[in-house]
Short mmCIF file of C-alpha atoms in Angstrom, two decimals:
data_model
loop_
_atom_site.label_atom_id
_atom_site.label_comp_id
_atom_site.label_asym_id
_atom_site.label_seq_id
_atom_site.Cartn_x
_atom_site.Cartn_y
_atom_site.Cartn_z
CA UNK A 34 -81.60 -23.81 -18.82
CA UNK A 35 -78.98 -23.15 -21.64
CA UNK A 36 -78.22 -19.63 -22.37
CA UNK A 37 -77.68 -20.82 -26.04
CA UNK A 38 -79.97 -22.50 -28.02
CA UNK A 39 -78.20 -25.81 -29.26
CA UNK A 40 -80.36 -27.61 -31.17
CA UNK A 41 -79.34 -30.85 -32.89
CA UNK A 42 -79.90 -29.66 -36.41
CA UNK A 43 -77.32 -27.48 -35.91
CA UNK A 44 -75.01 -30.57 -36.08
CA UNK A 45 -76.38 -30.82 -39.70
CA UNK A 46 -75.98 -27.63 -41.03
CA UNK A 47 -73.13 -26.00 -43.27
CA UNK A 48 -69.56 -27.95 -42.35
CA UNK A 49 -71.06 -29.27 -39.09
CA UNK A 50 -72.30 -33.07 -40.61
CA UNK A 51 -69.18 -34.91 -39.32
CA UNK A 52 -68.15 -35.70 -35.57
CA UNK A 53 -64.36 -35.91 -36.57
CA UNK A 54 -62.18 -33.30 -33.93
CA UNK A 55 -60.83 -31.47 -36.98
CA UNK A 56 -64.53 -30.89 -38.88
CA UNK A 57 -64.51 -27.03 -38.88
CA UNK A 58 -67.27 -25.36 -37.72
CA UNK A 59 -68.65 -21.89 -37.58
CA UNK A 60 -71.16 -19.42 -36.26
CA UNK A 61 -74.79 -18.52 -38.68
CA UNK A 62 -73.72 -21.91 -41.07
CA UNK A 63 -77.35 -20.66 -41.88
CA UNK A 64 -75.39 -18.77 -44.48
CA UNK A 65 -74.24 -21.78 -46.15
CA UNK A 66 -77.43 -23.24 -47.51
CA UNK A 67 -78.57 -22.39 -50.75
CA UNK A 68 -81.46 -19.88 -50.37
CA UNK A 69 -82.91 -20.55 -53.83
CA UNK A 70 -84.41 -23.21 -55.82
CA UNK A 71 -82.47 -22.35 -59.13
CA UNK A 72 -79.03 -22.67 -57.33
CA UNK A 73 -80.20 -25.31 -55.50
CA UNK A 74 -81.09 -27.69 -58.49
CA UNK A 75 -77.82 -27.17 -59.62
CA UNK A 76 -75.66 -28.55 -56.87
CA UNK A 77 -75.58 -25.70 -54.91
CA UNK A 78 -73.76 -23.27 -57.24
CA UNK A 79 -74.25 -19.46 -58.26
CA UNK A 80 -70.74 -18.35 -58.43
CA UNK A 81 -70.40 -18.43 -62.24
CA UNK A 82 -73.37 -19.20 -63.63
CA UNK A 83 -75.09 -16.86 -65.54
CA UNK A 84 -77.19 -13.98 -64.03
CA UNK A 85 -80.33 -14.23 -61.98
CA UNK A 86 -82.04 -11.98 -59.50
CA UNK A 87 -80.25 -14.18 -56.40
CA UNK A 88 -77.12 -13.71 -57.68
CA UNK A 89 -76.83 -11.99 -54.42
CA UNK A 90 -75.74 -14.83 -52.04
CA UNK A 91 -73.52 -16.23 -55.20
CA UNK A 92 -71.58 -13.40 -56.70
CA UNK A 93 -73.48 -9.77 -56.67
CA UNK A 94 -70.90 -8.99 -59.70
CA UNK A 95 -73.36 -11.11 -61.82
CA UNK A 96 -75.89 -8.36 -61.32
CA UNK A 97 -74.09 -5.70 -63.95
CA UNK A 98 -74.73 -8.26 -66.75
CA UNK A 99 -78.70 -8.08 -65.97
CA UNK A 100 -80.57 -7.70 -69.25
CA UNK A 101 -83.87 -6.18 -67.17
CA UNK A 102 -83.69 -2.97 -65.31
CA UNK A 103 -84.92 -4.13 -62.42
CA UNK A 104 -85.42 -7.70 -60.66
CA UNK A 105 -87.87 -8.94 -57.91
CA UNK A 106 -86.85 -12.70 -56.32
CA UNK A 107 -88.46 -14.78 -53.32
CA UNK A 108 -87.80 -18.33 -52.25
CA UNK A 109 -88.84 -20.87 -49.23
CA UNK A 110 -86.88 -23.48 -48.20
CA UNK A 111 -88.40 -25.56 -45.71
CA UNK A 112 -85.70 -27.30 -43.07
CA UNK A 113 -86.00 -30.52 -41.42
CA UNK A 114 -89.51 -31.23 -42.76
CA UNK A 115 -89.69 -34.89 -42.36
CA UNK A 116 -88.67 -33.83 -38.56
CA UNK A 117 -90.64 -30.51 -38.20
CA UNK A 118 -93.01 -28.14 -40.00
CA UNK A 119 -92.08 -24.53 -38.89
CA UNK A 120 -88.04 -24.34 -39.35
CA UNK A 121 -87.48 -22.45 -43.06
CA UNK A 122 -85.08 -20.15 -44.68
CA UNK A 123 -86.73 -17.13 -46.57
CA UNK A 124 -85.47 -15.15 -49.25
CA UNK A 125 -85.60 -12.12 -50.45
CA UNK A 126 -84.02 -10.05 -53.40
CA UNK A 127 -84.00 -6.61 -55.13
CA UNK A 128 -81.44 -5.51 -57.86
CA UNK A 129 -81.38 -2.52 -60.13
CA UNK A 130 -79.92 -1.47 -62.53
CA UNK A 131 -78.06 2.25 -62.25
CA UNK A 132 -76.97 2.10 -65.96
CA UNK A 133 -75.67 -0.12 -68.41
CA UNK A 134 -72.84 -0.86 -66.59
CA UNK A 135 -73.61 -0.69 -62.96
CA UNK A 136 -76.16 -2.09 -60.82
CA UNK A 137 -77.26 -2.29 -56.77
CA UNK A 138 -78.88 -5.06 -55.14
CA UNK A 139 -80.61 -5.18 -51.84
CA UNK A 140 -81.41 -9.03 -50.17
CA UNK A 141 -82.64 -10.49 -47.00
CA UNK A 142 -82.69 -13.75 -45.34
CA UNK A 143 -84.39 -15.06 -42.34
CA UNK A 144 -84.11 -18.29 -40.69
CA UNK A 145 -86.45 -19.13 -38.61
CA UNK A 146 -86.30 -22.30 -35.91
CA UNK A 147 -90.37 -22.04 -35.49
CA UNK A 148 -91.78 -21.69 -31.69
CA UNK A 149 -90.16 -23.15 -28.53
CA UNK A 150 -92.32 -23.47 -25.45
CA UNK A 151 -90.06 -23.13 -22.20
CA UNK A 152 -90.94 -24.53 -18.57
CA UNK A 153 -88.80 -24.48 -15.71
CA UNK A 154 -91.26 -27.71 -13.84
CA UNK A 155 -93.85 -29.67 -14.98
CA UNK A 156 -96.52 -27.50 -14.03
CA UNK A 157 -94.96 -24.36 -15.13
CA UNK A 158 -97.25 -22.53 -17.76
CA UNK A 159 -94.63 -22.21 -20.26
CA UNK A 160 -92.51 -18.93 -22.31
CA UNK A 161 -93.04 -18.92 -25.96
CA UNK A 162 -89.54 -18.25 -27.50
CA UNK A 163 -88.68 -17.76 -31.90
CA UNK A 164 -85.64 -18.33 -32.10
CA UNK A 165 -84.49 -16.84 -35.68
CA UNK A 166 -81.38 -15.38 -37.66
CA UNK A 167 -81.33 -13.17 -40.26
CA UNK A 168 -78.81 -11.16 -42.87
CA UNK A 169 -79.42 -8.32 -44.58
CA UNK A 170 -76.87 -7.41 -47.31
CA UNK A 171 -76.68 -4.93 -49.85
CA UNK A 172 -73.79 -4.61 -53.12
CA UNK A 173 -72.39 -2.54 -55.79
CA UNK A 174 -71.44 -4.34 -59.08
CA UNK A 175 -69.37 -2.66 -61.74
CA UNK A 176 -68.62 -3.45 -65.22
CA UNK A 177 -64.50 -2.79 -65.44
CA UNK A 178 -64.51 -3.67 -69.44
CA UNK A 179 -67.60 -5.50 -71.66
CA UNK A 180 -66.83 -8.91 -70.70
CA UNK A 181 -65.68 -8.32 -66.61
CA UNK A 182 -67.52 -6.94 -63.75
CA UNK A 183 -66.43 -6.78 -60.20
CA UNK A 184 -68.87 -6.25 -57.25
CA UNK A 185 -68.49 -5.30 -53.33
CA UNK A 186 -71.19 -6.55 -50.86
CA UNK A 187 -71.84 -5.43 -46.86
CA UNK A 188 -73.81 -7.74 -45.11
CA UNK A 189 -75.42 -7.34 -41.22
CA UNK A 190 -76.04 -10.60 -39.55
CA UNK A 191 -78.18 -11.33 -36.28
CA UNK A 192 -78.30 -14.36 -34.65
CA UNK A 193 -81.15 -14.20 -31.76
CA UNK A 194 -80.64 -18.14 -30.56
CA UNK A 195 -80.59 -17.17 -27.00
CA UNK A 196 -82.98 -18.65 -24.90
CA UNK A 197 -84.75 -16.44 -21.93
CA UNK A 198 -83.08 -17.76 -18.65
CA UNK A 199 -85.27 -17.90 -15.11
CA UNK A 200 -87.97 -15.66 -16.90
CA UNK A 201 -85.38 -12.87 -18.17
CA UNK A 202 -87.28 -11.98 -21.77
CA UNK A 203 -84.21 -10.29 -22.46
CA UNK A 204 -81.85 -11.94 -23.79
CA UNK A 205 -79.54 -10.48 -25.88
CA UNK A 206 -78.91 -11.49 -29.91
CA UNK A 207 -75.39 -11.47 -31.12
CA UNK A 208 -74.77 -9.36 -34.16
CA UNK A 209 -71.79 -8.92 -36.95
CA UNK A 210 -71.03 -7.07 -39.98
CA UNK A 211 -68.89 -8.77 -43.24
CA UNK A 212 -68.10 -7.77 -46.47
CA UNK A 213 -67.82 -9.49 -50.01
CA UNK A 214 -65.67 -8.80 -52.53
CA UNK A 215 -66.80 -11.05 -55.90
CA UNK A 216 -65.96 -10.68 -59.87
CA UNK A 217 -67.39 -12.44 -62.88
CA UNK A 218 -66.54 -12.98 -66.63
CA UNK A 219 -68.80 -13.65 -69.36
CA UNK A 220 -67.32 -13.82 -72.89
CA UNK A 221 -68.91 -13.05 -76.59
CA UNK A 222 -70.63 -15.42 -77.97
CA UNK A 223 -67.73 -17.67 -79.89
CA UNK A 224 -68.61 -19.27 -83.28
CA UNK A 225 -67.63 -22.75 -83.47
CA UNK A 226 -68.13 -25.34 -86.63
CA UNK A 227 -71.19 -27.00 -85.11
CA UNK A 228 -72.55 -24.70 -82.76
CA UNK A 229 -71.68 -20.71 -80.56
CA UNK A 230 -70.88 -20.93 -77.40
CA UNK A 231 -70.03 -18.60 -74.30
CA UNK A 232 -67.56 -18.89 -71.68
CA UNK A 233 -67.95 -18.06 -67.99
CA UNK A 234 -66.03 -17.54 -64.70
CA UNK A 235 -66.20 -15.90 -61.19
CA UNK A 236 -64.86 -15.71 -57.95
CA UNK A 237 -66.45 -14.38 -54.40
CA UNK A 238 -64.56 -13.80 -51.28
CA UNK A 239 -67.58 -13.64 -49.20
CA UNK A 240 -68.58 -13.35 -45.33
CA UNK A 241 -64.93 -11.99 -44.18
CA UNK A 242 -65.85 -10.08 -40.80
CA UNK A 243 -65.28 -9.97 -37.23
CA UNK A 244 -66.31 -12.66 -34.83
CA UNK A 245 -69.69 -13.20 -33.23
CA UNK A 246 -70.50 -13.55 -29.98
CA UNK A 247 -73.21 -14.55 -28.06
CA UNK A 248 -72.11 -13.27 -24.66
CA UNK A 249 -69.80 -10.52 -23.37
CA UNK A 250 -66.29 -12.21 -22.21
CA UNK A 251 -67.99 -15.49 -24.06
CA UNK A 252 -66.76 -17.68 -26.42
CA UNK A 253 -66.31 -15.83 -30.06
CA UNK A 254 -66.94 -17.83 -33.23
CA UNK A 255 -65.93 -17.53 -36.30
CA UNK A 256 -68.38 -16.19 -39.51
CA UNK A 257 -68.21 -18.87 -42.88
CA UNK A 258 -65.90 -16.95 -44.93
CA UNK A 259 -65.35 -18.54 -47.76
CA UNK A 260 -63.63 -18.44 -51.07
CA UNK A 261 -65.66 -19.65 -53.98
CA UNK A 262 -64.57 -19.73 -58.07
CA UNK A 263 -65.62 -21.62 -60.56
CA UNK A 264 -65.59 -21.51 -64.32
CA UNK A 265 -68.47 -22.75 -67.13
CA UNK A 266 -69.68 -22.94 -71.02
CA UNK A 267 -72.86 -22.45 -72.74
CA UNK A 268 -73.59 -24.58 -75.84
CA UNK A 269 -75.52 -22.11 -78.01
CA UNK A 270 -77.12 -25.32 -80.17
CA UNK A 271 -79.40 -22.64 -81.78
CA UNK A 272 -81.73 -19.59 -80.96
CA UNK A 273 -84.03 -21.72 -79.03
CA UNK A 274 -81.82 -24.39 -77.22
CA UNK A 275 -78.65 -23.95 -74.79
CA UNK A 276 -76.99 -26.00 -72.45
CA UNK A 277 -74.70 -24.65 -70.07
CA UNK A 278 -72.46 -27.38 -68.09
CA UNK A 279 -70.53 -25.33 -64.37
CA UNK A 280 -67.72 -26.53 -61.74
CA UNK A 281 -67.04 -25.09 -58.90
CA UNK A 282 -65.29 -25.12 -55.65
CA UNK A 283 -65.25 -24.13 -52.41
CA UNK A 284 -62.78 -23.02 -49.49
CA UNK A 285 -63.93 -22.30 -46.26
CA UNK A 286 -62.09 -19.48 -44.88
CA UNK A 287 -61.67 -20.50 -40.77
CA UNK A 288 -59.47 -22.63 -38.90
CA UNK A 289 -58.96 -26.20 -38.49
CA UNK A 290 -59.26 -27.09 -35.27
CA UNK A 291 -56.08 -28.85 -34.17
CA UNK A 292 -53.81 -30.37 -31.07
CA UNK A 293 -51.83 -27.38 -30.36
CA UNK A 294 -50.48 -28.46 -26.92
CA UNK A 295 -49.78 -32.21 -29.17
CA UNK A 296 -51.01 -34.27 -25.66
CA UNK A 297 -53.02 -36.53 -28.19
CA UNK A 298 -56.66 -35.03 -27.63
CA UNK A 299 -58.05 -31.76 -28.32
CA UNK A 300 -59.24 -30.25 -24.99
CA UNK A 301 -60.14 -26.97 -23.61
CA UNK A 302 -56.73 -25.36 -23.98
CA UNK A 303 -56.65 -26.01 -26.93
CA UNK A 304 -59.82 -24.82 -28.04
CA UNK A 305 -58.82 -21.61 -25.87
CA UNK A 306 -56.23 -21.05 -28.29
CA UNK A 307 -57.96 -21.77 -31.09
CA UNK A 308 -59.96 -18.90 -30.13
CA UNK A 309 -57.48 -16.57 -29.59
CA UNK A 310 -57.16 -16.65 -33.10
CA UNK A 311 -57.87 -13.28 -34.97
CA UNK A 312 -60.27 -13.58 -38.07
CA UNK A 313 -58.14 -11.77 -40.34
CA UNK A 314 -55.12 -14.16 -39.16
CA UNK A 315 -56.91 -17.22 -39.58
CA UNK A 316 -58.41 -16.49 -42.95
CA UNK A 317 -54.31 -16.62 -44.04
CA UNK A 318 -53.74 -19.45 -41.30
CA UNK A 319 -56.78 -21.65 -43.29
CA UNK A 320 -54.49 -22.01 -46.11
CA UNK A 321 -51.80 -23.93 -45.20
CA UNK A 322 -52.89 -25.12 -40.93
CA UNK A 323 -53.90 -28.80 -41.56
CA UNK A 324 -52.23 -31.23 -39.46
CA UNK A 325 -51.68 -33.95 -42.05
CA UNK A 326 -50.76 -31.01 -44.34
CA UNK A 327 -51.42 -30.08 -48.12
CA UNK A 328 -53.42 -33.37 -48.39
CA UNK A 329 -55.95 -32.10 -45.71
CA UNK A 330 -56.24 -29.13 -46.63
CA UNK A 331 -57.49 -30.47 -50.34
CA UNK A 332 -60.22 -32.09 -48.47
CA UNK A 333 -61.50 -28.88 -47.35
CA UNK A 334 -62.88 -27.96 -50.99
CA UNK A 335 -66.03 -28.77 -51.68
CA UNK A 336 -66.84 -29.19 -55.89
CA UNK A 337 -69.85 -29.12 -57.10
CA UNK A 338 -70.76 -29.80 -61.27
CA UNK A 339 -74.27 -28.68 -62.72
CA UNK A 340 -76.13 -28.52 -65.61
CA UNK A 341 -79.22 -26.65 -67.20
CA UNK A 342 -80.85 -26.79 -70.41
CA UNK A 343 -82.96 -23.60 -71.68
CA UNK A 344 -85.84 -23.64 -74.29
CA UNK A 345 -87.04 -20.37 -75.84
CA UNK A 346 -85.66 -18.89 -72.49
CA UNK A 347 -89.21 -20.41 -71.20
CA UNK A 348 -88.46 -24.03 -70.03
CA UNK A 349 -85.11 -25.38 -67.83
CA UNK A 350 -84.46 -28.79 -66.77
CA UNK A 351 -81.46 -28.58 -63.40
CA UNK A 352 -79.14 -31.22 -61.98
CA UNK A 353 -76.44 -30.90 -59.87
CA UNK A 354 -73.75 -32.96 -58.06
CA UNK A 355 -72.20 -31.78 -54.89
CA UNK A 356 -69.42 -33.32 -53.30
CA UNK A 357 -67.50 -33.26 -49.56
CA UNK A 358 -64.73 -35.23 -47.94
CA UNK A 359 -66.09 -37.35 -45.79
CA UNK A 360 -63.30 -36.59 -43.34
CA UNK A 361 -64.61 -33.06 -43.27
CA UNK A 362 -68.44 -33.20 -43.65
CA UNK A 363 -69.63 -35.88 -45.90
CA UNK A 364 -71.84 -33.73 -47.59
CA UNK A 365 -72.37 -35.82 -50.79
CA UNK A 366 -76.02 -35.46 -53.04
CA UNK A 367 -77.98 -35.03 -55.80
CA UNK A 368 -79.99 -32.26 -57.24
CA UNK A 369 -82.89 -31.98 -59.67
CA UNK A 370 -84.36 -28.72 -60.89
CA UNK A 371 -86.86 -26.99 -63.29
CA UNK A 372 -88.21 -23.49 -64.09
CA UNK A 373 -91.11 -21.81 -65.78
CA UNK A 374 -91.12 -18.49 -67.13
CA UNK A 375 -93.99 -16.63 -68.08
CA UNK A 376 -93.69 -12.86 -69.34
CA UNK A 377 -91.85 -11.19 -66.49
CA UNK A 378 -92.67 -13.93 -63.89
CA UNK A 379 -90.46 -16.87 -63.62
CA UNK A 380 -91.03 -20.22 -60.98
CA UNK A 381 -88.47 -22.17 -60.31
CA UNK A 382 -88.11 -25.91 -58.37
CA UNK A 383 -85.44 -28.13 -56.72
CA UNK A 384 -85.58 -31.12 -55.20
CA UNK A 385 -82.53 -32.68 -52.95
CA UNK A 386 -81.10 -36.53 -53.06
CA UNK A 387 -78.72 -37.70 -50.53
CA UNK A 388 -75.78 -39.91 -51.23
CA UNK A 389 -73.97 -40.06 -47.65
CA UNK A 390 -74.40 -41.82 -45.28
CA UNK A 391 -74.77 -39.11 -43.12
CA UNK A 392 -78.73 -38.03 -43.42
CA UNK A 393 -78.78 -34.49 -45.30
CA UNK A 394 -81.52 -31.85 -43.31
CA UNK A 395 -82.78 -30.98 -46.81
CA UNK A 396 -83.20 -34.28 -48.32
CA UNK A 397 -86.53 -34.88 -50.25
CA UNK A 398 -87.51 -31.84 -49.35
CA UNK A 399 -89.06 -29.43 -52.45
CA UNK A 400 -88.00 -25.74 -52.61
CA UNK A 401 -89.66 -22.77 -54.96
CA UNK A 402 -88.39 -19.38 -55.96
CA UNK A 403 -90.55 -16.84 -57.41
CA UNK A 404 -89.14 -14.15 -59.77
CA UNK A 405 -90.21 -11.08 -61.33
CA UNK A 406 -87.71 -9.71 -64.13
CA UNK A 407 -89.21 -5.71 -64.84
CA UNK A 408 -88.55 -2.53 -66.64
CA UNK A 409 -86.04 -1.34 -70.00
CA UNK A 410 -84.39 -4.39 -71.37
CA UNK A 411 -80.53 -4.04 -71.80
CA UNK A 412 -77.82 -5.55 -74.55
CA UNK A 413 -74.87 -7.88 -73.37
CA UNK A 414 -72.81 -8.61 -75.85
#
């Protein structure tokens, strides 16, 4: 028996769709996936669009600009469901707001891989093992001036995907701590001859921590740090209608994998050095280390473009377009989205279409986020 759980979805997940040598892959891709449906119908984006109560995963600088002093969020996304019924990601989120210009946020997310049943021989009885991985992060945001806000982030991670081995029920999870560092810009409302609009932007440098490893003297793997920006507009058409149209991109933060003994194939010195690699160092080394040079390394950004329509801040219609070099993931598809807001309580819905080749894990699959927006309302200009 494995020490290691490797299951094959794991060959779907985050950066890990390809089977080219050079794909780069990373420990927890679990947080990769979008966590809520809002973000979700939008192409997978969050970085710079405007505030919600999961602006934690996205940018946690977002969370100064909340108009409520306090948020509740909760999403389900199931995983593999054409495949399998009891692998999901669960979300939760708490932000509040200190004062007008500050704001903390609490979040948690669990992904669980459902029950395994474990036998040694055909007649064995059988050990029940749950698999599961969670993070637990927590931020400060800060308004710097009326129209910027920066925001710093810790996050714990656990990744329990060891299997018991001959009986031993205790097998160790692997464990790592990383920070985020994000900002975010909203502008006044501009006048313009047919219609006001708003400018938007952010950044978020998230996930930069130490290695995580599974065994002591194993092999260490890199976290998904990654650098995300992105920039948007919101056409004010009139008190009860906007439309806000967001890019962004995305650079993952690791390594390429690469031939660094040049013998034509990348074997296990190579990967030996790859791993020698310090995270810090190869956060700097990820700019500029693709073998085939700056053209590579512009095929490790991801874009993504989104849209969503408001009416009477009650109704939004979602779509989304996210895109990935095939060379580096194929990650190519689709997104729909809608939301509901009632009083305090808003429901929100996404639904996933694939445009690779290469099957996506969340494809046709529906996801829901429940919100809760409470307490003293606050102006943003």
């Amino acid at each position: 028996m494995k020490k290691l759980l490797i299951l094959a979805l794991f060959s779907m997940l985050g950066n890990m769709y390809a089977q080219e040598d050079r794909v780069i892959t990373t420990a927890v891709p679990f947080l990769t996936i979008a966590a809520d449906a809002r973000a979700a119908g939008m192409g997978d984006m969050g970085v710079a669009t405007s505030m919600d109560a999961f602006s934690q995963q996205w940018n946690p600088a977002k969370y100064a600009f909340a108009e409520r002093k306090m948020g509740i969020g909760v999403s389900y996304t199931p995983y593999l469901e054409s495949i399998i019924t009891d692998i999901s990601l669960l979300n939760g989120n708490f932000f509040n707001k200190i004062n007008e210009r500050s704001a903390f946020a609490l979040s948690l997310r669990y992904f669980t891989l459902g029950e395994i049943e474990l036998r040694q021989f055909a007649n064995d009885p059988g050990t029940l093992a749950k698999p599961n991985e969670l993070a637990l992060d927590g931020s400060y945001s800060l308004k710097l001036s009326d129209q910027f806000s920066m925001a710093v982030g810790g996050r714990f991670i656990r990744s329990n995907l060891k299997l018991p081995e001959n009986g031993d029920v205790d097998s160790q999870a692997a464990s790592s701590f990383a920070v985020d560092v994000a900002g975010y810009y909203r502008s006044r409302e501009i006048a313009y001859s047919a219609f006001d609009g708003r400018w938007r932007a952010g950044f978020n440098l998230s996930n930069l921590g130490g290695k995580i490893q599974y065994d002591q003297g194993g092999q260490e793997n890199f976290l998904p740090t990654n650098l995300k920006f992105g920039v948007g507009f919101d056409f004010i058409l009139d008190p009860d209608n906007v439309l806000g149209f967001t890019t962004e991109f995305n650079k993952l933060l690791v390594p390429t994998p690469q031939d660094f003994d040049e013998d034509g194939d990348i074997d296990a010195d190579d990967n030996a050095e790859y791993q020698d690699i310090g995270f810090l160092s190869g956060v700097f080394k990820s700019f500029g280390d693709a073998p085939d040079g700056f053209g590579e390394e512009l095929k490790e950004l991801t874009w993504a473009l989104g849209a969503e329509y408001v009416y009477q801040d009650a109704f939004m219609l979602r779509t989304g377009y996210f895109n990935e070099s095939e060379e580096k993931g194929s990650r190519k598809f689709f997104t729909l989205g809608a939301g509901f807001k009632f009083k305090a309580a808003q429901i929100d819905l996404s639904y996933l279409f694939s445009t690779s080749q290469v099957r996506n894990p969340l494809e046709n699959t529906l996801r829901f986020s429940l919100t809760f927006n409470l307490g003293q309302e606050y102006y943003n200009d």
